[in-house]
Amino acid sequence: MTVPVLAGRSKTQYAYEVLRDRIVGGRYGPGSRLVFDRIARELGVSPVPVREAVRRLQAEGWVVFEPNVGAQVADFAQDEYRHTMEALALLEGHAVATARLTNAILDRAELLNAMMRETLAVFDPLGFTRLNREFHLLLCDRSPNPRLRDLITKEWARLDLSRRSTFSLVPGRARESVEEHDELLRLLRAGAPAEVVERFARDHKLNTLRAVDSKSAAPLPGESTP
């Protein structure tokens, strides 16, 4: 049974969106082979747009090509998470510090942060993560440097590749993150020096990484600490 092609989208874009959703959703787990002909039949397209979509996914880090195997869904190790968060700390720090932010954009960012705060009562880590991503990209997308914006978008895609929510692992970090967003917005509205904004935005991202590292290093129940 084929999946109908969505109107208004190219076949390549359609194949890309379907494959990416399946990877993020876990239907195609790490190491899963992507057989072009089989996927093409399922989607009701030729193998060409599927191949183009997979090449795009490869460029974004979702797919790897292994000799004698072909296209496979990439794995995302803890080291990759650390490297991605460290890169985003540097990239986002500079992007936010140099962004051209209007009052309307800051108002929207405050609304998103308020929505994140509302999720804390009955915590939804995936919903919180979606809002958090929107908050960060809203501010970074106003950077005047298109290369920087592109790098940030790609690094966020790598976080998606982990197929998990950081805030599922460290839910206590969510409230701290909201409070840090408040302070970041206060600095931006006050016209704080760029270096102050950059340092705060960088440390905000690294604080999340430290929380994850601390959780990962914690002993399992029943284990003794040295």
PDB file of C-alpha atoms in Angstrom:
ATOM      1  CA  MET A   1       0.000   0.000   0.000  1.00  0.00           C
ATOM      2  CA  THR A   2       1.477   3.336  -1.032  1.00  0.00           C
ATOM      3  CA  VAL A   3       1.340   6.566   0.923  1.00  0.00           C
ATOM      4  CA  PRO A   4      -0.266   9.359  -1.142  1.00  0.00           C
ATOM      5  CA  VAL A   5       2.042  12.209  -2.142  1.00  0.00           C
ATOM      6  CA  LEU A   6       1.082  15.459  -0.415  1.00  0.00           C
ATOM      7  CA  ALA A   7      -0.126  18.178  -2.755  1.00  0.00           C
ATOM      8  CA  GLY A   8       2.044  21.228  -3.224  1.00  0.00           C
ATOM      9  CA  ARG A   9       5.338  19.515  -2.396  1.00  0.00           C
ATOM     10  CA  SER A  10       7.996  18.127  -4.683  1.00  0.00           C
ATOM     11  CA  LYS A  11       8.475  14.375  -4.583  1.00  0.00           C
ATOM     12  CA  THR A  12      11.955  14.838  -3.160  1.00  0.00           C
ATOM     13  CA  GLN A  13      10.690  17.115  -0.388  1.00  0.00           C
ATOM     14  CA  TYR A  14       7.875  14.701   0.354  1.00  0.00           C
ATOM     15  CA  ALA A  15      10.262  11.736   0.576  1.00  0.00           C
ATOM     16  CA  TYR A  16      12.611  13.759   2.765  1.00  0.00           C
ATOM     17  CA  GLU A  17       9.863  14.714   5.222  1.00  0.00           C
ATOM     18  CA  VAL A  18       8.509  11.163   5.468  1.00  0.00           C
ATOM     19  CA  LEU A  19      11.948   9.630   6.024  1.00  0.00           C
ATOM     20  CA  ARG A  20      12.999  12.272   8.536  1.00  0.00           C
ATOM     21  CA  ASP A  21       9.759  11.842  10.507  1.00  0.00           C
ATOM     22  CA  ARG A  22      10.262   8.092  10.607  1.00  0.00           C
ATOM     23  CA  ILE A  23      13.827   8.460  11.856  1.00  0.00           C
ATOM     24  CA  VAL A  24      12.871  10.977  14.547  1.00  0.00           C
ATOM     25  CA  GLY A  25       9.838   8.904  15.524  1.00  0.00           C
ATOM     26  CA  GLY A  26      11.923   5.761  15.897  1.00  0.00           C
ATOM     27  CA  ARG A  27      10.325   3.716  13.120  1.00  0.00           C
ATOM     28  CA  TYR A  28      13.754   3.607  11.488  1.00  0.00           C
ATOM     29  CA  GLY A  29      16.172   3.046  14.363  1.00  0.00           C
ATOM     30  CA  PRO A  30      19.963   3.395  14.381  1.00  0.00           C
ATOM     31  CA  GLY A  31      21.515   1.037  11.854  1.00  0.00           C
ATOM     32  CA  SER A  32      18.295   0.512   9.875  1.00  0.00           C
ATOM     33  CA  ARG A  33      18.952   0.087   6.158  1.00  0.00           C
ATOM     34  CA  LEU A  34      17.172   2.431   3.770  1.00  0.00           C
ATOM     35  CA  VAL A  35      16.381   0.434   0.627  1.00  0.00           C
ATOM     36  CA  PHE A  36      15.557   2.958  -2.079  1.00  0.00           C
ATOM     37  CA  ASP A  37      13.378   0.739  -4.279  1.00  0.00           C
ATOM     38  CA  ARG A  38      11.278  -0.492  -1.370  1.00  0.00           C
ATOM     39  CA  ILE A  39      10.743   3.021   0.008  1.00  0.00           C
ATOM     40  CA  ALA A  40       9.950   4.358  -3.456  1.00  0.00           C
ATOM     41  CA  ARG A  41       7.226   1.736  -3.959  1.00  0.00           C
ATOM     42  CA  GLU A  42       5.745   2.509  -0.568  1.00  0.00           C
ATOM     43  CA  LEU A  43       5.652   6.253  -1.241  1.00  0.00           C
ATOM     44  CA  GLY A  44       4.443   5.906  -4.805  1.00  0.00           C
ATOM     45  CA  VAL A  45       7.432   7.665  -6.349  1.00  0.00           C
ATOM     46  CA  SER A  46      10.476   6.637  -8.377  1.00  0.00           C
ATOM     47  CA  PRO A  47      13.782   5.824  -6.647  1.00  0.00           C
ATOM     48  CA  VAL A  48      15.303   9.125  -7.843  1.00  0.00           C
ATOM     49  CA  PRO A  49      13.563  11.469  -5.348  1.00  0.00           C
ATOM     50  CA  VAL A  50      14.165   8.923  -2.576  1.00  0.00           C
ATOM     51  CA  ARG A  51      17.874   8.893  -3.400  1.00  0.00           C
ATOM     52  CA  GLU A  52      17.967  12.703  -3.422  1.00  0.00           C
ATOM     53  CA  ALA A  53      16.124  12.826  -0.097  1.00  0.00           C
ATOM     54  CA  VAL A  54      18.556  10.356   1.466  1.00  0.00           C
ATOM     55  CA  ARG A  55      21.517  12.399   0.219  1.00  0.00           C
ATOM     56  CA  ARG A  56      20.023  15.424   1.955  1.00  0.00           C
ATOM     57  CA  LEU A  57      19.552  13.416   5.140  1.00  0.00           C
ATOM     58  CA  GLN A  58      23.166  12.302   4.880  1.00  0.00           C
ATOM     59  CA  ALA A  59      24.337  15.923   4.616  1.00  0.00           C
ATOM     60  CA  GLU A  60      22.350  16.726   7.774  1.00  0.00           C
ATOM     61  CA  GLY A  61      23.828  13.792   9.690  1.00  0.00           C
ATOM     62  CA  TRP A  62      20.737  11.585   9.814  1.00  0.00           C
ATOM     63  CA  VAL A  63      22.089   8.923   7.436  1.00  0.00           C
ATOM     64  CA  VAL A  64      25.469   7.321   6.805  1.00  0.00           C
ATOM     65  CA  PHE A  65      26.639   5.225   3.855  1.00  0.00           C
ATOM     66  CA  GLU A  66      28.508   2.040   4.737  1.00  0.00           C
ATOM     67  CA  PRO A  67      30.544   0.038   2.181  1.00  0.00           C
ATOM     68  CA  ASN A  68      28.736  -3.098   1.001  1.00  0.00           C
ATOM     69  CA  VAL A  69      25.683  -2.079   3.027  1.00  0.00           C
ATOM     70  CA  GLY A  70      24.379   1.192   1.613  1.00  0.00           C
ATOM     71  CA  ALA A  71      22.380   3.880   3.378  1.00  0.00           C
ATOM     72  CA  GLN A  72      21.772   3.398   7.099  1.00  0.00           C
ATOM     73  CA  VAL A  73      20.236   5.497   9.842  1.00  0.00           C
ATOM     74  CA  ALA A  74      23.059   7.065  11.838  1.00  0.00           C
ATOM     75  CA  ASP A  75      23.618   6.464  15.528  1.00  0.00           C
ATOM     76  CA  PHE A  76      23.992   9.365  17.939  1.00  0.00           C
ATOM     77  CA  ALA A  77      26.385   8.694  20.783  1.00  0.00           C
ATOM     78  CA  GLN A  78      26.826  10.627  24.010  1.00  0.00           C
ATOM     79  CA  ASP A  79      30.017  12.190  22.645  1.00  0.00           C
ATOM     80  CA  GLU A  80      28.066  13.512  19.668  1.00  0.00           C
ATOM     81  CA  TYR A  81      25.550  15.110  22.006  1.00  0.00           C
ATOM     82  CA  ARG A  82      28.354  16.818  23.921  1.00  0.00           C
ATOM     83  CA  HIS A  83      30.040  18.063  20.749  1.00  0.00           C
ATOM     84  CA  THR A  84      26.750  19.403  19.410  1.00  0.00           C
ATOM     85  CA  MET A  85      25.893  21.240  22.616  1.00  0.00           C
ATOM     86  CA  GLU A  86      29.371  22.752  22.824  1.00  0.00           C
ATOM     87  CA  ALA A  87      29.101  23.923  19.216  1.00  0.00           C
ATOM     88  CA  LEU A  88      25.655  25.412  19.814  1.00  0.00           C
ATOM     89  CA  ALA A  89      26.911  27.233  22.903  1.00  0.00           C
ATOM     90  CA  LEU A  90      29.481  29.065  20.805  1.00  0.00           C
ATOM     91  CA  LEU A  91      27.282  29.598  17.756  1.00  0.00           C
ATOM     92  CA  GLU A  92      24.157  30.712  19.605  1.00  0.00           C
ATOM     93  CA  GLY A  93      26.113  32.972  21.920  1.00  0.00           C
ATOM     94  CA  HIS A  94      27.445  34.987  18.999  1.00  0.00           C
ATOM     95  CA  ALA A  95      24.189  34.841  17.035  1.00  0.00           C
ATOM     96  CA  VAL A  96      22.041  36.208  19.856  1.00  0.00           C
ATOM     97  CA  ALA A  97      24.603  38.864  20.763  1.00  0.00           C
ATOM     98  CA  THR A  98      24.600  40.203  17.190  1.00  0.00           C
ATOM     99  CA  ALA A  99      20.942  39.552  16.332  1.00  0.00           C
ATOM    100  CA  ARG A 100      18.702  42.366  15.127  1.00  0.00           C
ATOM    101  CA  LEU A 101      15.864  41.940  17.578  1.00  0.00           C
ATOM    102  CA  THR A 102      12.716  44.039  17.536  1.00  0.00           C
ATOM    103  CA  ASN A 103      10.290  44.466  20.418  1.00  0.00           C
ATOM    104  CA  ALA A 104       7.847  42.241  18.540  1.00  0.00           C
ATOM    105  CA  ILE A 105      10.400  39.424  18.396  1.00  0.00           C
ATOM    106  CA  LEU A 106      11.230  39.793  22.077  1.00  0.00           C
ATOM    107  CA  ASP A 107       7.512  39.788  22.890  1.00  0.00           C
ATOM    108  CA  ARG A 108       7.136  36.528  20.971  1.00  0.00           C
ATOM    109  CA  ALA A 109      10.121  35.054  22.811  1.00  0.00           C
ATOM    110  CA  GLU A 110       8.565  36.029  26.147  1.00  0.00           C
ATOM    111  CA  LEU A 111       5.314  34.358  25.130  1.00  0.00           C
ATOM    112  CA  LEU A 112       7.138  31.144  24.232  1.00  0.00           C
ATOM    113  CA  ASN A 113       8.947  31.195  27.560  1.00  0.00           C
ATOM    114  CA  ALA A 114       5.641  31.734  29.369  1.00  0.00           C
ATOM    115  CA  MET A 115       4.255  28.696  27.540  1.00  0.00           C
ATOM    116  CA  MET A 116       7.288  26.698  28.685  1.00  0.00           C
ATOM    117  CA  ARG A 117       6.650  27.793  32.258  1.00  0.00           C
ATOM    118  CA  GLU A 118       3.044  26.580  31.992  1.00  0.00           C
ATOM    119  CA  THR A 119       4.229  23.080  31.041  1.00  0.00           C
ATOM    120  CA  LEU A 120       6.125  22.752  34.321  1.00  0.00           C
ATOM    121  CA  ALA A 121       2.999  22.065  36.405  1.00  0.00           C
ATOM    122  CA  VAL A 122       2.261  18.818  34.560  1.00  0.00           C
ATOM    123  CA  PHE A 123       5.585  18.398  32.842  1.00  0.00           C
ATOM    124  CA  ASP A 124       5.628  17.407  29.184  1.00  0.00           C
ATOM    125  CA  PRO A 125       9.316  17.099  28.246  1.00  0.00           C
ATOM    126  CA  LEU A 126       8.700  16.718  24.516  1.00  0.00           C
ATOM    127  CA  GLY A 127       6.360  19.706  24.395  1.00  0.00           C
ATOM    128  CA  PHE A 128       8.818  21.730  26.457  1.00  0.00           C
ATOM    129  CA  THR A 129      11.629  20.769  24.082  1.00  0.00           C
ATOM    130  CA  ARG A 130       9.655  21.902  21.022  1.00  0.00           C
ATOM    131  CA  LEU A 131       8.961  25.279  22.613  1.00  0.00           C
ATOM    132  CA  ASN A 132      12.569  25.573  23.741  1.00  0.00           C
ATOM    133  CA  ARG A 133      13.821  24.963  20.225  1.00  0.00           C
ATOM    134  CA  GLU A 134      11.418  27.561  18.835  1.00  0.00           C
ATOM    135  CA  PHE A 135      12.577  30.075  21.456  1.00  0.00           C
ATOM    136  CA  HIS A 136      16.245  29.650  20.599  1.00  0.00           C
ATOM    137  CA  LEU A 137      15.812  29.625  16.828  1.00  0.00           C
ATOM    138  CA  LEU A 138      13.556  32.686  16.969  1.00  0.00           C
ATOM    139  CA  LEU A 139      16.399  34.712  18.477  1.00  0.00           C
ATOM    140  CA  CYS A 140      19.201  33.160  16.421  1.00  0.00           C
ATOM    141  CA  ASP A 141      17.357  33.553  13.117  1.00  0.00           C
ATOM    142  CA  ARG A 142      17.756  37.321  13.468  1.00  0.00           C
ATOM    143  CA  SER A 143      21.532  37.070  13.190  1.00  0.00           C
ATOM    144  CA  PRO A 144      22.761  39.023  10.136  1.00  0.00           C
ATOM    145  CA  ASN A 145      25.120  36.141   9.255  1.00  0.00           C
ATOM    146  CA  PRO A 146      23.387  33.543   7.028  1.00  0.00           C
ATOM    147  CA  ARG A 147      26.234  31.019   7.429  1.00  0.00           C
ATOM    148  CA  LEU A 148      25.863  31.213  11.192  1.00  0.00           C
ATOM    149  CA  ARG A 149      22.098  30.722  10.976  1.00  0.00           C
ATOM    150  CA  ASP A 150      22.595  27.697   8.741  1.00  0.00           C
ATOM    151  CA  LEU A 151      25.120  26.112  11.104  1.00  0.00           C
ATOM    152  CA  ILE A 152      22.807  26.588  14.080  1.00  0.00           C
ATOM    153  CA  THR A 153      19.880  24.997  12.233  1.00  0.00           C
ATOM    154  CA  LYS A 154      22.036  21.995  11.304  1.00  0.00           C
ATOM    155  CA  GLU A 155      23.294  21.541  14.862  1.00  0.00           C
ATOM    156  CA  TRP A 156      19.717  21.601  16.174  1.00  0.00           C
ATOM    157  CA  ALA A 157      18.931  18.905  13.596  1.00  0.00           C
ATOM    158  CA  ARG A 158      21.723  16.840  15.127  1.00  0.00           C
ATOM    159  CA  LEU A 159      20.017  17.149  18.503  1.00  0.00           C
ATOM    160  CA  ASP A 160      16.826  15.869  16.870  1.00  0.00           C
ATOM    161  CA  LEU A 161      18.871  12.907  15.683  1.00  0.00           C
ATOM    162  CA  SER A 162      19.405  11.841  19.276  1.00  0.00           C
ATOM    163  CA  ARG A 163      15.695  10.896  19.253  1.00  0.00           C
ATOM    164  CA  ARG A 164      15.315  11.946  22.865  1.00  0.00           C
ATOM    165  CA  SER A 165      14.467  14.988  24.915  1.00  0.00           C
ATOM    166  CA  THR A 166      17.200  16.419  27.108  1.00  0.00           C
ATOM    167  CA  PHE A 167      14.494  17.449  29.549  1.00  0.00           C
ATOM    168  CA  SER A 168      13.254  13.860  29.840  1.00  0.00           C
ATOM    169  CA  LEU A 169      16.665  12.999  31.253  1.00  0.00           C
ATOM    170  CA  VAL A 170      17.039  16.078  33.467  1.00  0.00           C
ATOM    171  CA  PRO A 171      13.513  17.442  34.097  1.00  0.00           C
ATOM    172  CA  GLY A 172      14.786  19.620  36.934  1.00  0.00           C
ATOM    173  CA  ARG A 173      16.799  21.599  34.401  1.00  0.00           C
ATOM    174  CA  ALA A 174      13.587  22.832  32.735  1.00  0.00           C
ATOM    175  CA  ARG A 175      12.693  25.339  35.455  1.00  0.00           C
ATOM    176  CA  GLU A 176      16.260  26.650  35.555  1.00  0.00           C
ATOM    177  CA  SER A 177      16.195  27.014  31.779  1.00  0.00           C
ATOM    178  CA  VAL A 178      13.007  29.104  31.884  1.00  0.00           C
ATOM    179  CA  GLU A 179      14.528  31.364  34.527  1.00  0.00           C
ATOM    180  CA  GLU A 180      17.671  31.799  32.434  1.00  0.00           C
ATOM    181  CA  HIS A 181      15.512  32.683  29.426  1.00  0.00           C
ATOM    182  CA  ASP A 182      13.922  35.414  31.546  1.00  0.00           C
ATOM    183  CA  GLU A 183      17.341  36.833  32.373  1.00  0.00           C
ATOM    184  CA  LEU A 184      18.507  36.632  28.755  1.00  0.00           C
ATOM    185  CA  LEU A 185      15.455  38.567  27.597  1.00  0.00           C
ATOM    186  CA  ARG A 186      16.015  41.115  30.350  1.00  0.00           C
ATOM    187  CA  LEU A 187      19.576  41.655  29.118  1.00  0.00           C
ATOM    188  CA  LEU A 188      18.396  42.032  25.528  1.00  0.00           C
ATOM    189  CA  ARG A 189      15.666  44.526  26.397  1.00  0.00           C
ATOM    190  CA  ALA A 190      18.094  46.521  28.536  1.00  0.00           C
ATOM    191  CA  GLY A 191      20.570  46.796  25.658  1.00  0.00           C
ATOM    192  CA  ALA A 192      23.324  45.002  27.555  1.00  0.00           C
ATOM    193  CA  PRO A 193      26.787  44.937  25.916  1.00  0.00           C
ATOM    194  CA  ALA A 194      27.175  42.269  23.234  1.00  0.00           C
ATOM    195  CA  GLU A 195      29.909  40.474  25.163  1.00  0.00           C
ATOM    196  CA  VAL A 196      27.642  40.188  28.221  1.00  0.00           C
ATOM    197  CA  VAL A 197      24.787  38.757  26.152  1.00  0.00           C
ATOM    198  CA  GLU A 198      27.128  36.379  24.336  1.00  0.00           C
ATOM    199  CA  ARG A 199      28.628  35.040  27.559  1.00  0.00           C
ATOM    200  CA  PHE A 200      25.233  34.550  29.186  1.00  0.00           C
ATOM    201  CA  ALA A 201      23.736  32.794  26.137  1.00  0.00           C
ATOM    202  CA  ARG A 202      26.788  30.538  25.889  1.00  0.00           C
ATOM    203  CA  ASP A 203      26.693  29.638  29.580  1.00  0.00           C
ATOM    204  CA  HIS A 204      22.953  28.961  29.349  1.00  0.00           C
ATOM    205  CA  LYS A 205      23.577  26.210  26.806  1.00  0.00           C
ATOM    206  CA  LEU A 206      26.558  24.828  28.724  1.00  0.00           C
ATOM    207  CA  ASN A 207      24.500  24.697  31.931  1.00  0.00           C
ATOM    208  CA  THR A 208      22.198  22.200  30.219  1.00  0.00           C
ATOM    209  CA  LEU A 209      25.175  20.136  29.102  1.00  0.00           C
ATOM    210  CA  ARG A 210      26.543  20.149  32.656  1.00  0.00           C
ATOM    211  CA  ALA A 211      23.186  18.952  33.979  1.00  0.00           C
ATOM    212  CA  VAL A 212      23.186  16.046  31.514  1.00  0.00           C
ATOM    213  CA  ASP A 213      26.807  15.203  32.331  1.00  0.00           C
ATOM    214  CA  SER A 214      25.974  15.208  36.039  1.00  0.00           C
ATOM    215  CA  LYS A 215      23.017  12.892  35.468  1.00  0.00           C
ATOM    216  CA  SER A 216      25.088  10.548  33.309  1.00  0.00           C
ATOM    217  CA  ALA A 217      27.825  10.400  35.939  1.00  0.00           C
ATOM    218  CA  ALA A 218      25.441   9.689  38.829  1.00  0.00           C
ATOM    219  CA  PRO A 219      25.674   6.128  40.234  1.00  0.00           C
ATOM    220  CA  LEU A 220      22.841   3.735  39.569  1.00  0.00           C
ATOM    221  CA  PRO A 221      20.584   2.789  42.496  1.00  0.00           C
ATOM    222  CA  GLY A 222      22.454   0.367  44.735  1.00  0.00           C
ATOM    223  CA  GLU A 223      25.879   1.417  43.483  1.00  0.00           C
ATOM    224  CA  SER A 224      28.417   2.857  45.887  1.00  0.00           C
ATOM    225  CA  THR A 225      30.351   5.992  45.091  1.00  0.00           C
ATOM    226  CA  PRO A 226      34.152   5.929  45.288  1.00  0.00           C
TER     227      PRO A 226
END
